[in-house]
mmCIF file of C-alpha atoms and ligand atoms in Angstrom:
data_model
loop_
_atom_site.group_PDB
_atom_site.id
_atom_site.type_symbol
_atom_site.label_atom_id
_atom_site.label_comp_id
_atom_site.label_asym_id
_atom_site.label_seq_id
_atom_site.Cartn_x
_atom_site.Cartn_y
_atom_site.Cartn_z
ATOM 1 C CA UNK A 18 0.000 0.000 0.000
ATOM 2 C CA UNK A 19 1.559 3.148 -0.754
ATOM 3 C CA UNK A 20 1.591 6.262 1.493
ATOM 4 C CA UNK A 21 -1.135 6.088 4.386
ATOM 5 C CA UNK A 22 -3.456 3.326 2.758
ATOM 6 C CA UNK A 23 -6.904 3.941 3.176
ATOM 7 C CA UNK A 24 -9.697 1.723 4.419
ATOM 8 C CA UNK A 25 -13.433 3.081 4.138
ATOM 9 C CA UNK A 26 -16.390 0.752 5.900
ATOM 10 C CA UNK A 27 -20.002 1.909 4.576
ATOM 11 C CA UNK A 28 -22.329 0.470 6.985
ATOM 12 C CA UNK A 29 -25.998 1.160 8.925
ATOM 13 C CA UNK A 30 -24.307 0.596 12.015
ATOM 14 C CA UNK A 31 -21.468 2.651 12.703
ATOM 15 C CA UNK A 32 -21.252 1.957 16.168
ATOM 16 C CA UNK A 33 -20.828 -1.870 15.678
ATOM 17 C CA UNK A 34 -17.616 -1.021 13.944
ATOM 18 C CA UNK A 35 -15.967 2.182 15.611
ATOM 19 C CA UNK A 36 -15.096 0.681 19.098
ATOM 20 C CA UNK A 37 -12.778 -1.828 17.223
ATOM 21 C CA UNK A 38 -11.188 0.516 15.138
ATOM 22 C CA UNK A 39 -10.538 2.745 18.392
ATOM 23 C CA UNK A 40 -9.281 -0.330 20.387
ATOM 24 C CA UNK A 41 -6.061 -2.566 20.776
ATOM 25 C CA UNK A 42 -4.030 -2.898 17.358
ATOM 26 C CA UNK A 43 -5.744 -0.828 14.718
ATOM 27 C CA UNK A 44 -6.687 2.025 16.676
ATOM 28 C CA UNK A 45 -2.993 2.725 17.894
ATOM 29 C CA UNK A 46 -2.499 1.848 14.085
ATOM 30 C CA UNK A 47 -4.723 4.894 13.343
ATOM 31 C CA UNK A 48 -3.337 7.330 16.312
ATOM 32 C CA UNK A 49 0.464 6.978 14.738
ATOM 33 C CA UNK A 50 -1.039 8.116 11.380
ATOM 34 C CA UNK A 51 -0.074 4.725 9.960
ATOM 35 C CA UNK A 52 -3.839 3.830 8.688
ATOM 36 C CA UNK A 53 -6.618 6.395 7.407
ATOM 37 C CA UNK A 54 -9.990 4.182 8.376
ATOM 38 C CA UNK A 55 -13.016 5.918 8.168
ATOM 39 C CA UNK A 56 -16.425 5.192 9.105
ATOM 40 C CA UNK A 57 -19.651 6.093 6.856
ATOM 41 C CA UNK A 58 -23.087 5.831 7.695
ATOM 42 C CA UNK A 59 -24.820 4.595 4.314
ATOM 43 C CA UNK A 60 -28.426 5.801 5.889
ATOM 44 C CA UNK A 61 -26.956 9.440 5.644
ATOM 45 C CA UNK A 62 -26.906 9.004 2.062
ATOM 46 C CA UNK A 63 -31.129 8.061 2.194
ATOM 47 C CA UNK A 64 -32.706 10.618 -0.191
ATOM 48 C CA UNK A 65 -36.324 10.017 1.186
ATOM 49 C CA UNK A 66 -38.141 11.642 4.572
ATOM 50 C CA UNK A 67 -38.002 8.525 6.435
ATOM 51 C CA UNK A 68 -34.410 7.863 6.061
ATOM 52 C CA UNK A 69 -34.874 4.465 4.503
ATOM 53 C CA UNK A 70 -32.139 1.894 2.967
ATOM 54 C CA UNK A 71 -34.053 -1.146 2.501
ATOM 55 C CA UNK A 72 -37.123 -2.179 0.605
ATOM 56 C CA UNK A 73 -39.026 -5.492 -0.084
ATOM 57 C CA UNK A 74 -37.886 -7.580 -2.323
ATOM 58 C CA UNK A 75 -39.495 -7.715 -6.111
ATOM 59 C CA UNK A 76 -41.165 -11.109 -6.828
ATOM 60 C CA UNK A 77 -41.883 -11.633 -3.123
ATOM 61 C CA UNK A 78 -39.471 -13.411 -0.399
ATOM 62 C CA UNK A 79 -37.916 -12.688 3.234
ATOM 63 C CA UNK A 80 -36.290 -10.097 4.421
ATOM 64 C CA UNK A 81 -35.771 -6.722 3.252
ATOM 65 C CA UNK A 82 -33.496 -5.731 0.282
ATOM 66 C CA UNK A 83 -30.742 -2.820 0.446
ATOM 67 C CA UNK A 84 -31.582 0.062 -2.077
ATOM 68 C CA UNK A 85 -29.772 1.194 -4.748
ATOM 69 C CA UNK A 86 -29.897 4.645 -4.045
ATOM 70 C CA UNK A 87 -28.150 5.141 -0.965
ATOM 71 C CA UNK A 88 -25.985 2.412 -1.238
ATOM 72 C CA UNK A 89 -23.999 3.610 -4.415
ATOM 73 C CA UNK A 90 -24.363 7.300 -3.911
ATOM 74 C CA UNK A 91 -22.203 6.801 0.038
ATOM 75 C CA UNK A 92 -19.671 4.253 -2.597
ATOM 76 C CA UNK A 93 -19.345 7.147 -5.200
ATOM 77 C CA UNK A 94 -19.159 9.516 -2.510
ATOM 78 C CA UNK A 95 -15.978 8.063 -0.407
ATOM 79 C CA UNK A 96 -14.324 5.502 -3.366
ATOM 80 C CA UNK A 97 -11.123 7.084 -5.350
ATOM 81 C CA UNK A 98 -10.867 5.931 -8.620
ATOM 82 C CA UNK A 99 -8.746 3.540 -8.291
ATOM 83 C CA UNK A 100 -10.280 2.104 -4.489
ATOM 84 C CA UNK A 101 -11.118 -1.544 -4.515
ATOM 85 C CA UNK A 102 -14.653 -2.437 -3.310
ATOM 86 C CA UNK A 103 -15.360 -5.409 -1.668
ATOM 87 C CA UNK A 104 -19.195 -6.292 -0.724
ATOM 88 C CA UNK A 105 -19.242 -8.414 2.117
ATOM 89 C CA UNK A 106 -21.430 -11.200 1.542
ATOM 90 C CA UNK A 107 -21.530 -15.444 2.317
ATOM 91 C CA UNK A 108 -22.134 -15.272 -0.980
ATOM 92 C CA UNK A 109 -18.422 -14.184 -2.118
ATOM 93 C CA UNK A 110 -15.230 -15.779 -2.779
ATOM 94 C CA UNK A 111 -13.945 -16.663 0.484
ATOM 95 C CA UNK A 112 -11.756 -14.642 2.101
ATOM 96 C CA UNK A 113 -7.640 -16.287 2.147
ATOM 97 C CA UNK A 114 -4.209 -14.682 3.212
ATOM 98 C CA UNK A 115 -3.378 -14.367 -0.731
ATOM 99 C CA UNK A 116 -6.120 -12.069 -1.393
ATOM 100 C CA UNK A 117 -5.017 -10.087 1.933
ATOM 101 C CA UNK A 118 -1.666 -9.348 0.799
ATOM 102 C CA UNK A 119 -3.101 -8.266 -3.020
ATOM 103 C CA UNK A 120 -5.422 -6.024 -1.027
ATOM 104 C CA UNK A 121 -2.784 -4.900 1.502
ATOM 105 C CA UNK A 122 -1.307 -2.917 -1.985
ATOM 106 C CA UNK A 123 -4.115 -0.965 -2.864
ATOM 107 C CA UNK A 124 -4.303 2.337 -2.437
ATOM 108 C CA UNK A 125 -8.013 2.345 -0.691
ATOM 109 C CA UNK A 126 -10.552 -0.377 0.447
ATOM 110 C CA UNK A 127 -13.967 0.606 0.436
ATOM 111 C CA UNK A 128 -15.659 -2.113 2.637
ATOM 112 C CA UNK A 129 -19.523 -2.466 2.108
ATOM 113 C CA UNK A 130 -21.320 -4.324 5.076
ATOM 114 C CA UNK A 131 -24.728 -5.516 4.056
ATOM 115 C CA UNK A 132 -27.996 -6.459 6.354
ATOM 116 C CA UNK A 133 -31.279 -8.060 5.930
ATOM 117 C CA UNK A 134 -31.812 -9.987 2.858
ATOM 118 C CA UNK A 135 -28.843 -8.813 0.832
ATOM 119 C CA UNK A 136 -27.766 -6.193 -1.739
ATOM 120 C CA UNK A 137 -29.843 -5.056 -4.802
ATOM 121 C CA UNK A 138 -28.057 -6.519 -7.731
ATOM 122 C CA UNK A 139 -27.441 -3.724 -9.366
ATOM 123 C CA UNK A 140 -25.401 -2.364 -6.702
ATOM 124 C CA UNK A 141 -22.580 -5.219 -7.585
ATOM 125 C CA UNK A 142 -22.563 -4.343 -10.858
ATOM 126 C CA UNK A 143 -22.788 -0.415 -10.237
ATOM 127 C CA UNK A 144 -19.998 -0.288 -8.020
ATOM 128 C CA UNK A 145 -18.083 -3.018 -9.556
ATOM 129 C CA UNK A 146 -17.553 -4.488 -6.383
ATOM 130 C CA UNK A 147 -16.391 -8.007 -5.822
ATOM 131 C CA UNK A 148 -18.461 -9.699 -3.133
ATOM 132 C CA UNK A 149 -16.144 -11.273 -0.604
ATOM 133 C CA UNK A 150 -16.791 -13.964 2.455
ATOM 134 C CA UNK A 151 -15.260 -14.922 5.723
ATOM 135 C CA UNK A 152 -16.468 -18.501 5.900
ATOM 136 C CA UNK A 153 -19.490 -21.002 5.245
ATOM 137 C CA UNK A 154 -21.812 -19.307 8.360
ATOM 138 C CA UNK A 155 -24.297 -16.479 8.030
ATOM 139 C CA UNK A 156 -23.551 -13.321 9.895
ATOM 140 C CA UNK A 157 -26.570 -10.945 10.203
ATOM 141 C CA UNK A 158 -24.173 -8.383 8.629
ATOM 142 C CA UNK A 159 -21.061 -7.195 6.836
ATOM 143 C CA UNK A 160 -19.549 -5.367 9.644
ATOM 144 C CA UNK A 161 -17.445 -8.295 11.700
ATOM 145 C CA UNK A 162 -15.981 -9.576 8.067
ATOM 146 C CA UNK A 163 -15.176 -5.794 7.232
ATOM 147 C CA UNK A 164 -13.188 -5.594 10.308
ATOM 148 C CA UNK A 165 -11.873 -9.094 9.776
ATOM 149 C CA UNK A 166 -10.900 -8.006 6.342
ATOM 150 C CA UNK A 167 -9.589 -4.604 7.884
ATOM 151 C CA UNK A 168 -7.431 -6.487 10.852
ATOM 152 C CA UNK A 169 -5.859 -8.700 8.604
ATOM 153 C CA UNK A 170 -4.870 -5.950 6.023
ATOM 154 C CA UNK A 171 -3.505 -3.557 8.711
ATOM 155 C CA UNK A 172 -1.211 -5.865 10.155
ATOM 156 C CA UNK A 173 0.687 -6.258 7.040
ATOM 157 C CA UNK A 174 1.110 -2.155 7.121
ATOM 158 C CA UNK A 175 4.608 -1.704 8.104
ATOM 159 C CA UNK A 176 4.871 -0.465 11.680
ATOM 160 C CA UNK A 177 1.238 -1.793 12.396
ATOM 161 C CA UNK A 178 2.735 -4.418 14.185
ATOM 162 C CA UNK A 179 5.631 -4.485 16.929
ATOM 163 C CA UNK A 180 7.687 -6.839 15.327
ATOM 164 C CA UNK A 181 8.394 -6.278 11.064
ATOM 165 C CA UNK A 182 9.011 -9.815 10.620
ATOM 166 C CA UNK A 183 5.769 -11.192 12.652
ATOM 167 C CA UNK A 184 3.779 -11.409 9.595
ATOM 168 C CA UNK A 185 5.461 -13.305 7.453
ATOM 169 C CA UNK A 186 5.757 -15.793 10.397
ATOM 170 C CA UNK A 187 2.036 -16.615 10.803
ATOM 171 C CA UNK A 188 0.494 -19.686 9.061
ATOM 172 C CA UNK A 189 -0.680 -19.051 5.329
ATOM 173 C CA UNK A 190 2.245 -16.489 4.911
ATOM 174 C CA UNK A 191 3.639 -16.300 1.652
ATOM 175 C CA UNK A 192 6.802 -18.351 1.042
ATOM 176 C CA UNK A 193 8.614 -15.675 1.319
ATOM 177 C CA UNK A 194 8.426 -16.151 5.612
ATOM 178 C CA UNK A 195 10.439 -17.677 8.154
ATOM 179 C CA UNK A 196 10.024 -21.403 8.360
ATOM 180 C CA UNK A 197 7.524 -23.664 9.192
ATOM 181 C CA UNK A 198 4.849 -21.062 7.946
ATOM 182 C CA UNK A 199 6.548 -19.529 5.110
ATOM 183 C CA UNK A 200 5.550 -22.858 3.550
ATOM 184 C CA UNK A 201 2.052 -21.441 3.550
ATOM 185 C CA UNK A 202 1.010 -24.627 6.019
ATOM 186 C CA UNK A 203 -0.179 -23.833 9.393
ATOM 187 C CA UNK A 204 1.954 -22.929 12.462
ATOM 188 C CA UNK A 205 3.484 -25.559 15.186
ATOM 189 C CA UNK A 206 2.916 -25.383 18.511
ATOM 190 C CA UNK A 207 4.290 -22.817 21.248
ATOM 191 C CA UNK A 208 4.722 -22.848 24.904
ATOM 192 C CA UNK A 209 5.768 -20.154 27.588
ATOM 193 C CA UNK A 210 6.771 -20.694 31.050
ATOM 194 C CA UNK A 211 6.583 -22.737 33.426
ATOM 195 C CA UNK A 212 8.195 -26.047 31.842
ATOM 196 C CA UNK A 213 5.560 -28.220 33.636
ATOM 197 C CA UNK A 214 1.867 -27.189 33.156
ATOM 198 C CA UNK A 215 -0.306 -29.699 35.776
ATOM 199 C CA UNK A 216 1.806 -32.804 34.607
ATOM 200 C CA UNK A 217 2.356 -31.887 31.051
ATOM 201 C CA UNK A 218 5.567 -30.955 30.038
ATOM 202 C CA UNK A 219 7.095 -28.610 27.608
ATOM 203 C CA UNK A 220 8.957 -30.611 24.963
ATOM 204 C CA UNK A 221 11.875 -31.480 25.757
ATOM 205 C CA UNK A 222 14.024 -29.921 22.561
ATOM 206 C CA UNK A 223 12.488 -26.759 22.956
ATOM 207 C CA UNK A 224 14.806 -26.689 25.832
ATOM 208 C CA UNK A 225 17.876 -27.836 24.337
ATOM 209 C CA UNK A 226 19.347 -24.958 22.764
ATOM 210 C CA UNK A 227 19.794 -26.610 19.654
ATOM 211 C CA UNK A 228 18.052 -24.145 17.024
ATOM 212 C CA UNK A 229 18.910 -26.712 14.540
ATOM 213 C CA UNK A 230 16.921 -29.424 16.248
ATOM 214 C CA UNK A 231 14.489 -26.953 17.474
ATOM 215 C CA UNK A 232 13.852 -25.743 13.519
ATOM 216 C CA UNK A 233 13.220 -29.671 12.587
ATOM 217 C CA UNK A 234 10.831 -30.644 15.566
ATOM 218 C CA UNK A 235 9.121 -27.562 14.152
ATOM 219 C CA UNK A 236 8.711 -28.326 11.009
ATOM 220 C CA UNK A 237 7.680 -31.794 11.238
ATOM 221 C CA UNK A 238 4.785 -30.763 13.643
ATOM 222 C CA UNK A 239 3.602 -27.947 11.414
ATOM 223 C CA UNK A 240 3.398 -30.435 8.757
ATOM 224 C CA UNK A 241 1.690 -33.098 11.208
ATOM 225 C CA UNK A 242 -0.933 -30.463 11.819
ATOM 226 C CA UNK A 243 -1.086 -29.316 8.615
ATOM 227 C CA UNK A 244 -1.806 -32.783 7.530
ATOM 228 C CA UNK A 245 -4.506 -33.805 10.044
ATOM 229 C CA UNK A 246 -6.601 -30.640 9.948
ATOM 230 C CA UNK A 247 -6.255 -29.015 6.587
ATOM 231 C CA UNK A 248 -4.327 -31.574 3.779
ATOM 232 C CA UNK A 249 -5.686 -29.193 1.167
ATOM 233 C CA UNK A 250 -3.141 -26.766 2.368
ATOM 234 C CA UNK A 251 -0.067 -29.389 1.409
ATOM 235 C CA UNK A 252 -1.355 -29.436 -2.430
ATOM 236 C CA UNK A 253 -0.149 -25.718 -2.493
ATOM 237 C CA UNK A 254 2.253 -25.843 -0.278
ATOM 238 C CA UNK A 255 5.448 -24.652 -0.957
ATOM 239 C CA UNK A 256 7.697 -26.891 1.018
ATOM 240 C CA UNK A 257 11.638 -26.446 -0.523
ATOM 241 C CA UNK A 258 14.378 -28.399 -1.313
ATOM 242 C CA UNK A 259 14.218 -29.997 2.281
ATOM 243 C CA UNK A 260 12.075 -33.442 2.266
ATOM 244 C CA UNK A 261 9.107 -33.992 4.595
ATOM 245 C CA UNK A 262 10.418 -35.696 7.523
ATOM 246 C CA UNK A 263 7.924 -38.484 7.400
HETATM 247 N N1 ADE B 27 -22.326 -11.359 5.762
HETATM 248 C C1 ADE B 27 -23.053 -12.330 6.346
HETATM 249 N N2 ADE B 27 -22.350 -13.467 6.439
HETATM 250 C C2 ADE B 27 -21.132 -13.206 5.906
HETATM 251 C C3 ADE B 27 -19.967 -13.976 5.680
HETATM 252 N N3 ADE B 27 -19.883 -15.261 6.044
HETATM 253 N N4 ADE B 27 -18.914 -13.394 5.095
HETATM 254 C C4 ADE B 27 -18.984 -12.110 4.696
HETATM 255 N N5 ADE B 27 -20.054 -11.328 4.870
HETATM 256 C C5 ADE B 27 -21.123 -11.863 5.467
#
């Protein structure tokens, strides 16, 4: 992202979203000057007397449908011309680390949470925005996979994050990381203090000293988790010159 990237959430309720972007890691993000994240209130953008976003649906069905109107005038209103818009929505391509670190180099993210039954059609194609999802559940609204979208962008801002190489260390980083997880497999185990934990123990070459040893055992149990939880991870995996263990 270059300069101060910019993240824009368009939403009915602002006050789901703002406490989060004031709190912990984004909103010290945001005091430094490091992220621009603003909040817009898509009903302000309502052209009729009763302030109204949503409508029933044409050819009958549940649930109320989001209107055109308001919807892409608050989009034209805050988007640049080059912003990326993302519609949050079960309905989109799910959400992975890949498409993170594409949208971490945009120059704005306009986020657009959705409620009741869904957005008008037309708004999609209006906007050109590319519906995105955060799993196989149903949230009643955009706003927690706008922020999940927004947390996982800002931490690859540099400076976001305490440590500059952190990122690249989590599972699904890009190969370019430290190993196990630059693999793009999911992390091994940690452990703090104390070495004994009611009877279980910490294991026992994480105490050795031996980074050597230590990078191995890590490794292999990545890979061992990997393996039992998600094997589809492996058939993209990039796992280098050095054979799996087993
Ligand atoms: N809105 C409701 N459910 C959602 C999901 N799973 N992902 C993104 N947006 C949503």
């Amino acid at each position: 992202m270059a300069a101060t990237p910019r993240i824009d959430i368009l939403t009915l309720f602002p006050d789901l979203v703002e406490p989060f972007l004031d709190g912990a890691l984004v909103g010290a993000a945001r005091r430094k000057g490091l992220l621009d994240i603003r909040v817009t209130d898509i009903r302000d953008f309502s052209t009729d007397r009763h302030r109204s976003v949503d409508d029933a649906p044409y050819g009958g069905g549940d649930g109320m449908v989001l209107k055109c109107e308001p919807v892409v005038a608050a989009v034209e209103e805050v988007a640049g011309g080059d912003a990326q818009v993302l519609a949050m929505s079960p309905r989109g391509r799910p959400l992975d680390q890949a498409r993170v670190v594409e949208l971490s180099g945009a120059k704005q993210i306009v986020l657009l949470c959705g409620r009741y039954a869904g957005f008008d059609e037309r708004i999609l194609q209006e906007t050109g925005a590319e519906e995105v999802s955060i799993g196989d559940y149903v949230l009643s609204g955009g706003e927690l996979a706008a922020l999940a979208v927004t947390e996982a962008v800002a931490r690859l801002v540099p400076g976001v994050l305490g440590n500059p190489e952190s990122p690249v260390r989590d599972s699904f980083s890009s190969p370019k990381g430290s190993a196990p997880a630059r693999a793009g497999i999911l992390e091994h185990p940690v452990y703090t203090r104390p070495p004994v934990f009611r009877g279980r123990a910490v294991p026992e070459v994480l105490l050795s000293g031996n980074h050597a040893e230590i990078e191995r055992y890590r490794r292999a149990e990545a890979l061992r988790i990997t393996r039992d939880r998600r094997p589809d991870l492996l058939e993209n995996a990039d796992l280098g010159a050095e054979s799996d263990p087993e």
